[in-house]
Amino acid sequence: MQSHDEKGTGMTEKTPGRPRDAAVSRKLKDTALRLVRDKGYDTVPISAIIAEAGVSRQSLYNRWSTKAELVLDAFYDDSFTRVAQPLPRPDHRGALATFLADIFAHLAENGAALRSLIAAAQADETFRVAFHDRFVAPREEIVTQLLHEAQAAGELPPGRDPELLSAFVHGAFWYRLLNGQTLDDTWARRIADGVFGP
Amino acid sequence: MQSHDEKGTGMTEKTPGRPRDAAVSRKLKDTALRLVRDKGYDTVPISAIIAEAGVSRQSLYNRWSTKAELVLDAFYDDSFTRVAQPLPRPDHRGALATFLADIFAHLAENGAALRSLIAAAQADETFRVAFHDRFVAPREEIVTQLLHEAQAAGELPPGRDPELLSAFVHGAFWYRLLNGQTLDDTWARRIADGVFGP
DNA sequence: TTGATTAATAGACTGCAGTCTACTAAATGC
DNA sequence: GCATTTAGTAGACTGCAGTCTATTAATCAA
């Protein structure tokens, strides 16, 4: 196996051989993030990323096995999933709308990359699982959790199905994103209203 | 421009030059359909399709500008959208469940290809529009229509939002498909119940 | 028959992601 | 020091989608 700790935990685990250069990882992620945001996932070749980062091809593939893994890491580092703040409690319908509006607001910057990563996941099961575990599942969990709480608080009728409704919410999000349709505050509210009823 | 009618309408429009050979188109679509079903979209190279079809590369690209366009055509010819039958009227909830169960049943055969086409649409706006117009929009329309009728029949409360609910339905479908999760009769029923309420 | 036009074929070519090879560099343990 | 191990660089290589060029074949109009 490899060492590859690279100060991930702070305690470098005393592996033999030359240690990984954390600066190389940083440069790759920063460059990938910038180039993909600026020019788009499919327009930016690996050769451009390593050239701008000033790093060899093999150094990239020592760390990530595909372009998609690198880009996921790059965006993950930046923000992407740190939307997972605790949500305001009193009004669950409003909390859901706010949560969605927050995600949708980030789509201006990250939406195109997100679409590319979802696409990449369809051709690469390993990446699909990684993407699901790191990006999809946590967000789904937040909504499911919120809906369970809303149900406990009596704001959502007991007959409703939080897991299904969470699939409705994220499904509508994905469906509109992947079909190139708008997603804004209005849609956040509309989705929340659709879940909680009129 | 080209002639490219190829008996599409029956009335060959008297274009100059050598006419397209309909047998070439047939062989390409049949071969593409079979190979993609058997081996998967990403596993089947163009070179294999033209080799098995016994046709030149250029003949393919004279008809379709990308692999995705060919495969969409191949699956479209076979079935794929002919699920658009008129639906039973008395029970709209049951009609929706049946409609979905029908789609889900076809996923065993076509689900992998559908995922690949959705993925391809994310990197190719021209194809995304074609795919949307030919595949996505008609199905969405069916559900929206059904929900409007259900609302008129009093089976769906007047406060509900058919366009949004349709996005919920197809969204949940896409979301689960793209995340590699099961879609069967149980889910069809569950989604229909989620739309119409408990 | 000839010319114009488009289709079909064969195969070279480009740009891409990802792999592989050869070599050099930095760390550890003796 | 020296051996071992892993990271780094440079660059060749493979397989892919899609483009391009050259040549031949089929149709229509004159």
Tab-separated table of C-alpha atoms (C1' of nucleotides) in Angstrom:
chain	number	residue	atom	x	y	z
A	1	MET	CA	0.000	0.000	0.000
A	2	GLN	CA	0.920	3.657	0.098
A	3	SER	CA	1.545	6.160	2.807
A	4	HIS	CA	-0.472	9.097	1.422
A	5	ASP	CA	-1.290	10.642	4.797
A	6	GLU	CA	0.158	13.979	3.872
A	7	LYS	CA	-0.838	15.637	7.117
A	8	GLY	CA	-4.445	14.565	6.738
A	9	THR	CA	-4.649	13.916	10.447
A	10	GLY	CA	-1.648	15.912	11.490
A	11	MET	CA	0.118	12.851	12.814
A	12	THR	CA	2.304	11.668	9.933
A	13	GLU	CA	2.176	7.940	10.388
A	14	LYS	CA	5.856	7.167	9.871
A	15	THR	CA	5.624	5.473	6.501
A	16	PRO	CA	8.787	4.523	4.654
A	17	GLY	CA	9.962	6.275	1.542
A	18	ARG	CA	9.683	9.837	0.365
A	19	PRO	CA	6.582	11.571	1.747
A	20	ARG	CA	3.985	13.128	-0.470
A	21	ASP	CA	4.333	16.805	-1.110
A	22	ALA	CA	1.213	18.509	0.226
A	23	ALA	CA	1.963	21.531	-1.946
A	24	VAL	CA	1.511	19.375	-5.055
A	25	SER	CA	-1.958	18.323	-3.894
A	26	ARG	CA	-2.863	21.894	-3.087
A	27	LYS	CA	-1.729	23.202	-6.448
A	28	LEU	CA	-3.654	20.478	-8.271
A	29	LYS	CA	-6.881	21.072	-6.376
A	30	ASP	CA	-6.644	24.844	-6.594
A	31	THR	CA	-5.857	24.776	-10.289
A	32	ALA	CA	-8.565	22.231	-11.032
A	33	LEU	CA	-11.145	24.260	-9.104
A	34	ARG	CA	-10.255	27.480	-10.856
A	35	LEU	CA	-10.019	26.071	-14.368
A	36	VAL	CA	-13.180	23.981	-14.109
A	37	ARG	CA	-15.135	26.929	-12.731
A	38	ASP	CA	-13.802	29.230	-15.435
A	39	LYS	CA	-13.880	27.020	-18.495
A	40	GLY	CA	-16.029	24.025	-17.611
A	41	TYR	CA	-15.280	20.424	-16.781
A	42	ASP	CA	-15.261	19.089	-20.323
A	43	THR	CA	-13.324	21.989	-21.750
A	44	VAL	CA	-10.409	21.644	-19.357
A	45	PRO	CA	-8.051	18.797	-20.218
A	46	ILE	CA	-5.893	17.117	-17.607
A	47	SER	CA	-2.891	18.392	-19.531
A	48	ALA	CA	-3.989	21.979	-18.815
A	49	ILE	CA	-4.446	21.291	-15.103
A	50	ILE	CA	-1.014	19.741	-14.624
A	51	ALA	CA	0.620	22.366	-16.816
A	52	GLU	CA	-0.847	25.256	-14.803
A	53	ALA	CA	-0.143	23.493	-11.538
A	54	GLY	CA	3.410	22.854	-12.696
A	55	VAL	CA	3.212	19.221	-11.741
A	56	SER	CA	3.662	15.923	-13.515
A	57	ARG	CA	0.870	13.748	-14.816
A	58	GLN	CA	1.828	10.859	-12.575
A	59	SER	CA	1.652	13.025	-9.456
A	60	LEU	CA	-1.992	13.646	-10.217
A	61	TYR	CA	-2.772	9.998	-10.818
A	62	ASN	CA	-0.886	9.011	-7.665
A	63	ARG	CA	-3.561	10.910	-5.730
A	64	TRP	CA	-6.738	10.594	-7.756
A	65	SER	CA	-7.597	7.859	-10.173
A	66	THR	CA	-9.822	9.973	-12.415
A	67	LYS	CA	-10.434	13.584	-13.327
A	68	ALA	CA	-13.821	13.352	-11.612
A	69	GLU	CA	-12.252	12.315	-8.287
A	70	LEU	CA	-9.884	15.269	-8.413
A	71	VAL	CA	-12.657	17.715	-9.242
A	72	LEU	CA	-14.901	16.334	-6.514
A	73	ASP	CA	-12.083	16.816	-4.030
A	74	ALA	CA	-11.350	20.285	-5.332
A	75	PHE	CA	-14.942	21.447	-5.003
A	76	TYR	CA	-15.461	19.579	-1.770
A	77	ASP	CA	-12.523	21.411	-0.197
A	78	ASP	CA	-13.870	24.745	-1.269
A	79	SER	CA	-17.469	24.503	-0.152
A	80	PHE	CA	-19.980	22.289	-1.885
A	81	THR	CA	-21.059	20.323	1.150
A	82	ARG	CA	-20.460	22.755	3.937
A	83	VAL	CA	-24.009	23.906	3.365
A	84	ALA	CA	-24.726	21.313	6.031
A	85	GLN	CA	-25.229	23.836	8.793
A	86	PRO	CA	-27.732	23.235	11.536
A	87	LEU	CA	-31.012	24.693	10.399
A	88	PRO	CA	-33.402	27.046	12.163
A	89	ARG	CA	-36.017	25.067	14.014
A	90	PRO	CA	-39.231	26.957	14.650
A	91	ASP	CA	-40.566	26.835	11.080
A	92	HIS	CA	-39.651	23.639	9.262
A	93	ARG	CA	-41.231	24.660	5.986
A	94	GLY	CA	-39.203	27.846	6.019
A	95	ALA	CA	-36.089	25.944	7.064
A	96	LEU	CA	-36.426	23.656	4.069
A	97	ALA	CA	-36.973	26.600	1.742
A	98	THR	CA	-33.892	28.305	3.141
A	99	PHE	CA	-31.800	25.170	2.864
A	100	LEU	CA	-32.781	24.775	-0.780
A	101	ALA	CA	-32.364	28.453	-1.598
A	102	ASP	CA	-28.856	28.213	-0.196
A	103	ILE	CA	-28.004	25.258	-2.415
A	104	PHE	CA	-29.583	26.881	-5.460
A	105	ALA	CA	-27.641	30.084	-4.894
A	106	HIS	CA	-24.404	28.112	-5.115
A	107	LEU	CA	-25.438	26.592	-8.425
A	108	ALA	CA	-24.462	29.725	-10.283
A	109	GLU	CA	-20.887	28.944	-9.348
A	110	ASN	CA	-20.946	25.160	-9.028
A	111	GLY	CA	-23.945	23.960	-10.983
A	112	ALA	CA	-22.106	23.162	-14.192
A	113	ALA	CA	-19.450	21.176	-12.346
A	114	LEU	CA	-22.112	19.355	-10.368
A	115	ARG	CA	-23.809	18.307	-13.580
A	116	SER	CA	-20.507	17.021	-14.937
A	117	LEU	CA	-19.834	15.020	-11.781
A	118	ILE	CA	-23.293	13.457	-11.861
A	119	ALA	CA	-22.617	12.571	-15.488
A	120	ALA	CA	-19.210	11.103	-14.649
A	121	ALA	CA	-20.809	8.989	-11.928
A	122	GLN	CA	-22.956	7.231	-14.534
A	123	ALA	CA	-19.910	5.735	-16.251
A	124	ASP	CA	-17.828	4.942	-13.172
A	125	GLU	CA	-19.387	2.970	-10.327
A	126	THR	CA	-16.466	3.567	-7.975
A	127	PHE	CA	-16.820	7.281	-8.404
A	128	ARG	CA	-20.596	7.081	-8.141
A	129	VAL	CA	-20.275	5.547	-4.691
A	130	ALA	CA	-17.691	8.077	-3.562
A	131	PHE	CA	-19.802	10.933	-4.867
A	132	HIS	CA	-22.908	9.521	-3.257
A	133	ASP	CA	-21.237	9.027	0.124
A	134	ARG	CA	-19.578	12.420	0.214
A	135	PHE	CA	-22.111	14.611	-1.518
A	136	VAL	CA	-25.497	13.049	-2.111
A	137	ALA	CA	-26.221	11.087	1.039
A	138	PRO	CA	-25.349	13.854	3.527
A	139	ARG	CA	-27.714	16.293	1.865
A	140	GLU	CA	-30.457	13.741	1.609
A	141	GLU	CA	-29.982	12.975	5.280
A	142	ILE	CA	-30.384	16.623	6.210
A	143	VAL	CA	-33.750	16.851	4.498
A	144	THR	CA	-34.950	13.505	5.802
A	145	GLN	CA	-33.969	14.540	9.295
A	146	LEU	CA	-35.733	17.858	8.944
A	147	LEU	CA	-38.909	16.195	7.740
A	148	HIS	CA	-38.868	13.725	10.633
A	149	GLU	CA	-38.547	16.619	13.034
A	150	ALA	CA	-41.344	18.457	11.281
A	151	GLN	CA	-43.482	15.372	11.642
A	152	ALA	CA	-42.656	15.078	15.339
A	153	ALA	CA	-43.542	18.749	15.745
A	154	GLY	CA	-46.865	18.158	14.015
A	155	GLU	CA	-46.014	20.429	11.126
A	156	LEU	CA	-46.060	17.496	8.706
A	157	PRO	CA	-49.003	15.060	8.915
A	158	PRO	CA	-48.121	11.648	10.374
A	159	GLY	CA	-49.251	9.835	7.244
A	160	ARG	CA	-46.519	11.405	5.119
A	161	ASP	CA	-43.355	9.519	4.096
A	162	PRO	CA	-40.188	11.514	4.924
A	163	GLU	CA	-37.844	9.281	2.904
A	164	LEU	CA	-40.038	9.589	-0.160
A	165	LEU	CA	-40.539	13.303	0.297
A	166	SER	CA	-36.773	13.726	0.567
A	167	ALA	CA	-36.447	11.901	-2.760
A	168	PHE	CA	-39.079	14.270	-4.150
A	169	VAL	CA	-37.107	17.275	-2.983
A	170	HIS	CA	-33.695	16.185	-4.218
A	171	GLY	CA	-35.273	14.595	-7.253
A	172	ALA	CA	-36.908	17.832	-8.337
A	173	PHE	CA	-33.585	19.551	-7.719
A	174	TRP	CA	-31.626	17.078	-9.871
A	175	TYR	CA	-34.305	16.857	-12.517
A	176	ARG	CA	-34.367	20.570	-13.100
A	177	LEU	CA	-30.593	20.922	-12.840
A	178	LEU	CA	-29.909	18.149	-15.354
A	179	ASN	CA	-32.518	19.472	-17.743
A	180	GLY	CA	-31.005	22.936	-17.723
A	181	GLN	CA	-33.939	24.594	-15.992
A	182	THR	CA	-33.820	27.447	-13.512
A	183	LEU	CA	-33.506	26.891	-9.781
A	184	ASP	CA	-33.895	29.958	-7.600
A	185	ASP	CA	-35.501	31.199	-4.373
A	186	THR	CA	-38.926	30.930	-5.932
A	187	TRP	CA	-38.369	27.286	-6.704
A	188	ALA	CA	-36.983	26.654	-3.235
A	189	ARG	CA	-40.195	28.015	-1.777
A	190	ARG	CA	-42.340	26.190	-4.296
A	191	ILE	CA	-40.688	22.862	-3.507
A	192	ALA	CA	-40.998	23.406	0.239
A	193	ASP	CA	-44.662	24.276	-0.208
A	194	GLY	CA	-45.164	21.176	-2.310
A	195	VAL	CA	-43.741	19.035	0.467
A	196	PHE	CA	-45.659	20.597	3.342
A	197	GLY	CA	-48.818	21.195	1.373
A	198	PRO	CA	-50.732	24.389	0.626
B	1	MET	CA	-27.903	21.191	-47.142
B	2	GLN	CA	-28.527	17.493	-47.442
B	3	SER	CA	-31.355	15.406	-48.775
B	4	HIS	CA	-31.553	12.818	-45.967
B	5	ASP	CA	-35.254	12.053	-46.356
B	6	GLU	CA	-34.663	8.365	-46.833
B	7	LYS	CA	-38.345	7.487	-46.983
B	8	GLY	CA	-39.019	9.215	-43.675
B	9	THR	CA	-42.317	10.471	-45.012
B	10	GLY	CA	-42.699	8.044	-47.851
B	11	MET	CA	-42.551	10.796	-50.432
B	12	THR	CA	-38.899	10.993	-51.461
B	13	GLU	CA	-38.443	14.668	-52.024
B	14	LYS	CA	-36.510	14.583	-55.286
B	15	THR	CA	-33.163	15.755	-54.008
B	16	PRO	CA	-30.161	15.697	-56.277
B	17	GLY	CA	-27.274	13.271	-55.899
B	18	ARG	CA	-27.110	9.716	-54.688
B	19	PRO	CA	-29.873	8.884	-52.197
B	20	ARG	CA	-29.159	7.602	-48.741
B	21	ASP	CA	-29.310	3.891	-48.264
B	22	ALA	CA	-32.018	3.145	-45.699
B	23	ALA	CA	-30.472	-0.263	-45.079
B	24	VAL	CA	-27.337	1.436	-43.758
B	25	SER	CA	-29.376	3.398	-41.229
B	26	ARG	CA	-31.255	0.282	-40.188
B	27	LYS	CA	-28.096	-1.735	-39.708
B	28	LEU	CA	-26.514	1.022	-37.652
B	29	LYS	CA	-29.516	1.460	-35.374
B	30	ASP	CA	-30.086	-2.267	-34.949
B	31	THR	CA	-26.433	-2.930	-34.225
B	32	ALA	CA	-26.153	-0.002	-31.838
B	33	LEU	CA	-29.263	-1.074	-29.963
B	34	ARG	CA	-28.093	-4.650	-29.604
B	35	LEU	CA	-24.503	-3.873	-28.652
B	36	VAL	CA	-25.385	-1.123	-26.186
B	37	ARG	CA	-28.000	-3.316	-24.513
B	38	ASP	CA	-25.586	-6.240	-24.331
B	39	LYS	CA	-22.344	-4.566	-23.395
B	40	GLY	CA	-23.229	-1.065	-22.214
B	41	TYR	CA	-22.914	2.369	-23.761
B	42	ASP	CA	-19.400	3.124	-22.565
B	43	THR	CA	-18.070	-0.320	-23.334
B	44	VAL	CA	-19.123	-0.273	-26.971
B	45	PRO	CA	-16.860	1.820	-29.199
B	46	ILE	CA	-18.080	3.364	-32.431
B	47	SER	CA	-15.559	1.174	-34.205
B	48	ALA	CA	-17.405	-1.926	-32.983
B	49	ILE	CA	-20.776	-0.611	-34.120
B	50	ILE	CA	-19.647	0.203	-37.648
B	51	ALA	CA	-17.670	-3.037	-37.884
B	52	GLU	CA	-20.665	-5.181	-36.926
B	53	ALA	CA	-22.980	-3.128	-39.094
B	54	GLY	CA	-20.528	-3.499	-41.959
B	55	VAL	CA	-20.621	0.199	-42.675
B	56	SER	CA	-18.118	2.991	-42.878
B	57	ARG	CA	-17.453	5.517	-40.177
B	58	GLN	CA	-18.480	8.421	-42.337
B	59	SER	CA	-21.852	6.853	-43.094
B	60	LEU	CA	-22.617	6.946	-39.399
B	61	TYR	CA	-21.540	10.551	-38.966
B	62	ASN	CA	-23.486	11.563	-42.061
B	63	ARG	CA	-26.621	10.580	-40.149
B	64	TRP	CA	-25.855	11.292	-36.498
B	65	SER	CA	-23.370	13.779	-35.169
B	66	THR	CA	-22.596	11.882	-31.964
B	67	LYS	CA	-22.790	8.411	-30.512
B	68	ALA	CA	-25.503	9.645	-28.151
B	69	GLU	CA	-27.734	10.779	-31.039
B	70	LEU	CA	-27.437	7.394	-32.697
B	71	VAL	CA	-28.226	5.516	-29.502
B	72	LEU	CA	-31.186	7.768	-28.730
B	73	ASP	CA	-32.547	7.067	-32.194
B	74	ALA	CA	-31.893	3.348	-31.849
B	75	PHE	CA	-33.729	3.070	-28.534
B	76	TYR	CA	-36.431	5.472	-29.606
B	77	ASP	CA	-37.239	3.308	-32.611
B	78	ASP	CA	-37.476	0.224	-30.484
B	79	SER	CA	-39.709	1.383	-27.666
B	80	PHE	CA	-38.533	3.809	-25.048
B	81	THR	CA	-41.239	6.412	-25.538
B	82	ARG	CA	-44.102	4.351	-26.807
B	83	VAL	CA	-45.071	3.951	-23.175
B	84	ALA	CA	-47.221	6.959	-23.946
B	85	GLN	CA	-50.463	5.021	-24.146
B	86	PRO	CA	-53.713	6.540	-23.043
B	87	LEU	CA	-54.155	5.722	-19.402
B	88	PRO	CA	-57.117	4.239	-17.561
B	89	ARG	CA	-59.317	6.992	-16.262
B	90	PRO	CA	-61.404	5.979	-13.278
B	91	ASP	CA	-58.610	5.894	-10.690
B	92	HIS	CA	-55.921	8.510	-11.305
B	93	ARG	CA	-53.756	7.387	-8.427
B	94	GLY	CA	-53.747	3.866	-9.805
B	95	ALA	CA	-53.170	5.167	-13.332
B	96	LEU	CA	-50.069	7.008	-12.193
B	97	ALA	CA	-48.803	3.947	-10.351
B	98	THR	CA	-49.340	1.814	-13.457
B	99	PHE	CA	-47.675	4.347	-15.711
B	100	LEU	CA	-44.616	4.397	-13.455
B	101	ALA	CA	-44.531	0.647	-12.970
B	102	ASP	CA	-44.509	0.300	-16.741
B	103	ILE	CA	-41.549	2.640	-17.087
B	104	PHE	CA	-39.700	0.977	-14.233
B	105	ALA	CA	-40.229	-2.462	-15.763
B	106	HIS	CA	-38.444	-1.295	-18.895
B	107	LEU	CA	-35.467	-0.102	-16.883
B	108	ALA	CA	-34.103	-3.615	-16.604
B	109	GLU	CA	-33.520	-3.482	-20.330
B	110	ASN	CA	-33.013	0.220	-20.954
B	111	GLY	CA	-32.041	1.732	-17.634
B	112	ALA	CA	-28.296	1.623	-18.169
B	113	ALA	CA	-28.585	3.223	-21.593
B	114	LEU	CA	-30.919	5.864	-20.211
B	115	ARG	CA	-28.371	6.779	-17.567
B	116	SER	CA	-25.686	7.079	-20.235
B	117	LEU	CA	-27.866	9.334	-22.369
B	118	ILE	CA	-28.675	11.582	-19.431
B	119	ALA	CA	-24.944	11.751	-18.763
B	120	ALA	CA	-24.170	12.542	-22.391
B	121	ALA	CA	-26.743	15.335	-22.317
B	122	GLN	CA	-24.740	17.114	-19.611
B	123	ALA	CA	-21.769	17.629	-21.927
B	124	ASP	CA	-23.657	18.395	-25.134
B	125	GLU	CA	-26.352	21.066	-25.129
B	126	THR	CA	-27.577	20.194	-28.614
B	127	PHE	CA	-28.142	16.623	-27.587
B	128	ARG	CA	-29.680	17.687	-24.286
B	129	VAL	CA	-32.368	19.626	-26.150
B	130	ALA	CA	-33.039	16.768	-28.578
B	131	PHE	CA	-33.225	14.304	-25.719
B	132	HIS	CA	-35.483	16.590	-23.743
B	133	ASP	CA	-37.844	17.205	-26.642
B	134	ARG	CA	-38.095	13.582	-27.693
B	135	PHE	CA	-37.912	11.752	-24.379
B	136	VAL	CA	-38.217	13.926	-21.303
B	137	ALA	CA	-40.915	16.444	-22.175
B	138	PRO	CA	-43.479	13.958	-23.525
B	139	ARG	CA	-43.345	11.870	-20.363
B	140	GLU	CA	-43.514	14.897	-18.144
B	141	GLU	CA	-46.522	16.086	-20.123
B	142	ILE	CA	-48.313	12.785	-19.569
B	143	VAL	CA	-47.985	13.056	-15.817
B	144	THR	CA	-48.854	16.728	-15.728
B	145	GLN	CA	-51.936	16.045	-17.820
B	146	LEU	CA	-52.965	13.176	-15.590
B	147	LEU	CA	-52.630	15.304	-12.487
B	148	HIS	CA	-54.690	18.089	-14.013
B	149	GLU	CA	-57.402	15.594	-14.810
B	150	ALA	CA	-57.201	14.188	-11.313
B	151	GLN	CA	-57.597	17.689	-9.976
B	152	ALA	CA	-60.605	18.333	-12.207
B	153	ALA	CA	-62.097	15.047	-11.030
B	154	GLY	CA	-61.591	16.092	-7.414
B	155	GLU	CA	-59.156	13.293	-6.721
B	156	LEU	CA	-56.324	15.769	-6.179
B	157	PRO	CA	-57.018	18.777	-3.932
B	158	PRO	CA	-57.289	22.091	-5.800
B	159	GLY	CA	-54.433	23.626	-3.804
B	160	ARG	CA	-51.886	21.215	-5.240
B	161	ASP	CA	-49.425	22.168	-7.994
B	162	PRO	CA	-49.488	19.681	-10.905
B	163	GLU	CA	-46.336	21.006	-12.585
B	164	LEU	CA	-44.390	20.744	-9.354
B	165	LEU	CA	-45.798	17.336	-8.526
B	166	SER	CA	-44.806	16.146	-11.980
B	167	ALA	CA	-41.273	17.338	-11.260
B	168	PHE	CA	-41.456	15.427	-7.970
B	169	VAL	CA	-42.482	12.267	-9.777
B	170	HIS	CA	-39.904	12.384	-12.563
B	171	GLY	CA	-37.351	13.818	-10.168
B	172	ALA	CA	-37.662	10.893	-7.787
B	173	PHE	CA	-37.414	8.592	-10.791
B	174	TRP	CA	-34.243	10.218	-12.102
B	175	TYR	CA	-32.740	10.641	-8.666
B	176	ARG	CA	-33.052	6.983	-7.823
B	177	LEU	CA	-32.011	5.861	-11.301
B	178	LEU	CA	-28.891	8.005	-11.360
B	179	ASN	CA	-27.943	6.958	-7.848
B	180	GLY	CA	-28.174	3.284	-8.732
B	181	GLN	CA	-31.156	2.588	-6.494
B	182	THR	CA	-33.995	0.184	-7.140
B	183	LEU	CA	-37.157	1.195	-8.976
B	184	ASP	CA	-39.963	-1.360	-9.029
B	185	ASP	CA	-43.722	-1.708	-8.636
B	186	THR	CA	-43.465	-0.935	-4.941
B	187	TRP	CA	-41.758	2.338	-5.692
B	188	ALA	CA	-44.274	3.153	-8.389
B	189	ARG	CA	-47.051	2.772	-5.848
B	190	ARG	CA	-45.115	4.629	-3.201
B	191	ILE	CA	-44.505	7.592	-5.493
B	192	ALA	CA	-48.153	7.689	-6.577
B	193	ASP	CA	-49.237	7.610	-2.944
B	194	GLY	CA	-46.786	10.388	-2.137
B	195	VAL	CA	-48.344	12.555	-4.825
B	196	PHE	CA	-51.989	11.891	-3.969
B	197	GLY	CA	-51.469	11.736	-0.250
B	198	PRO	CA	-52.142	8.951	2.252
C	1	DT	C1'	-23.009	10.746	-72.574
C	2	DT	C1'	-21.529	14.227	-69.557
C	3	DG	C1'	-21.599	17.129	-65.428
C	4	DA	C1'	-23.220	18.137	-60.973
C	5	DT	C1'	-24.337	16.502	-56.602
C	6	DT	C1'	-24.564	13.607	-52.788
C	7	DA	C1'	-23.532	8.873	-50.527
C	8	DA	C1'	-20.362	5.236	-49.409
C	9	DT	C1'	-15.773	3.422	-48.305
C	10	DA	C1'	-11.061	3.320	-46.444
C	11	DG	C1'	-8.080	5.173	-43.666
C	12	DA	C1'	-5.254	8.999	-41.812
C	13	DC	C1'	-5.507	12.461	-38.249
C	14	DT	C1'	-6.485	15.280	-33.664
C	15	DG	C1'	-7.297	15.722	-28.890
C	16	DC	C1'	-8.587	13.492	-24.994
C	17	DA	C1'	-8.186	10.305	-20.335
C	18	DG	C1'	-5.664	7.149	-18.377
C	19	DT	C1'	-1.454	3.751	-18.276
C	20	DC	C1'	3.264	2.599	-18.352
C	21	DT	C1'	8.383	3.028	-18.373
C	22	DA	C1'	12.703	5.079	-17.107
C	23	DC	C1'	14.855	7.969	-14.355
C	24	DT	C1'	15.792	11.138	-10.402
C	25	DA	C1'	14.819	12.771	-5.474
C	26	DA	C1'	13.783	12.469	-0.589
C	27	DA	C1'	12.821	9.937	3.350
C	28	DT	C1'	13.897	5.638	6.702
C	29	DG	C1'	16.728	1.893	8.677
C	30	DC	C1'	20.970	-0.496	8.848
D	1	DG	C1'	27.882	5.833	4.243
D	2	DC	C1'	24.293	2.348	1.614
D	3	DA	C1'	19.956	-0.221	0.671
D	4	DT	C1'	15.147	0.217	0.467
D	5	DT	C1'	11.026	2.481	-0.400
D	6	DT	C1'	8.014	5.787	-2.099
D	7	DA	C1'	7.327	10.453	-4.635
D	8	DG	C1'	8.629	13.184	-8.239
D	9	DT	C1'	9.461	14.338	-13.443
D	10	DA	C1'	9.380	13.489	-18.493
D	11	DG	C1'	7.452	11.478	-22.006
D	12	DA	C1'	5.908	7.445	-24.773
D	13	DC	C1'	1.858	4.704	-25.405
D	14	DT	C1'	-3.296	2.877	-25.873
D	15	DG	C1'	-8.026	3.324	-26.938
D	16	DC	C1'	-11.519	6.346	-27.619
D	17	DA	C1'	-14.889	10.011	-30.261
D	18	DG	C1'	-15.091	12.818	-33.790
D	19	DT	C1'	-12.925	15.162	-38.158
D	20	DC	C1'	-10.937	15.210	-42.599
D	21	DT	C1'	-9.223	13.642	-47.205
D	22	DA	C1'	-9.313	10.907	-51.255
D	23	DT	C1'	-11.634	7.791	-54.114
D	24	DT	C1'	-15.529	5.407	-55.957
D	25	DA	C1'	-20.716	4.890	-56.704
D	26	DA	C1'	-25.466	6.280	-57.581
D	27	DT	C1'	-28.879	9.568	-58.948
D	28	DC	C1'	-30.691	13.609	-61.766
D	29	DA	C1'	-30.585	17.138	-65.398
D	30	DA	C1'	-28.983	18.723	-69.627
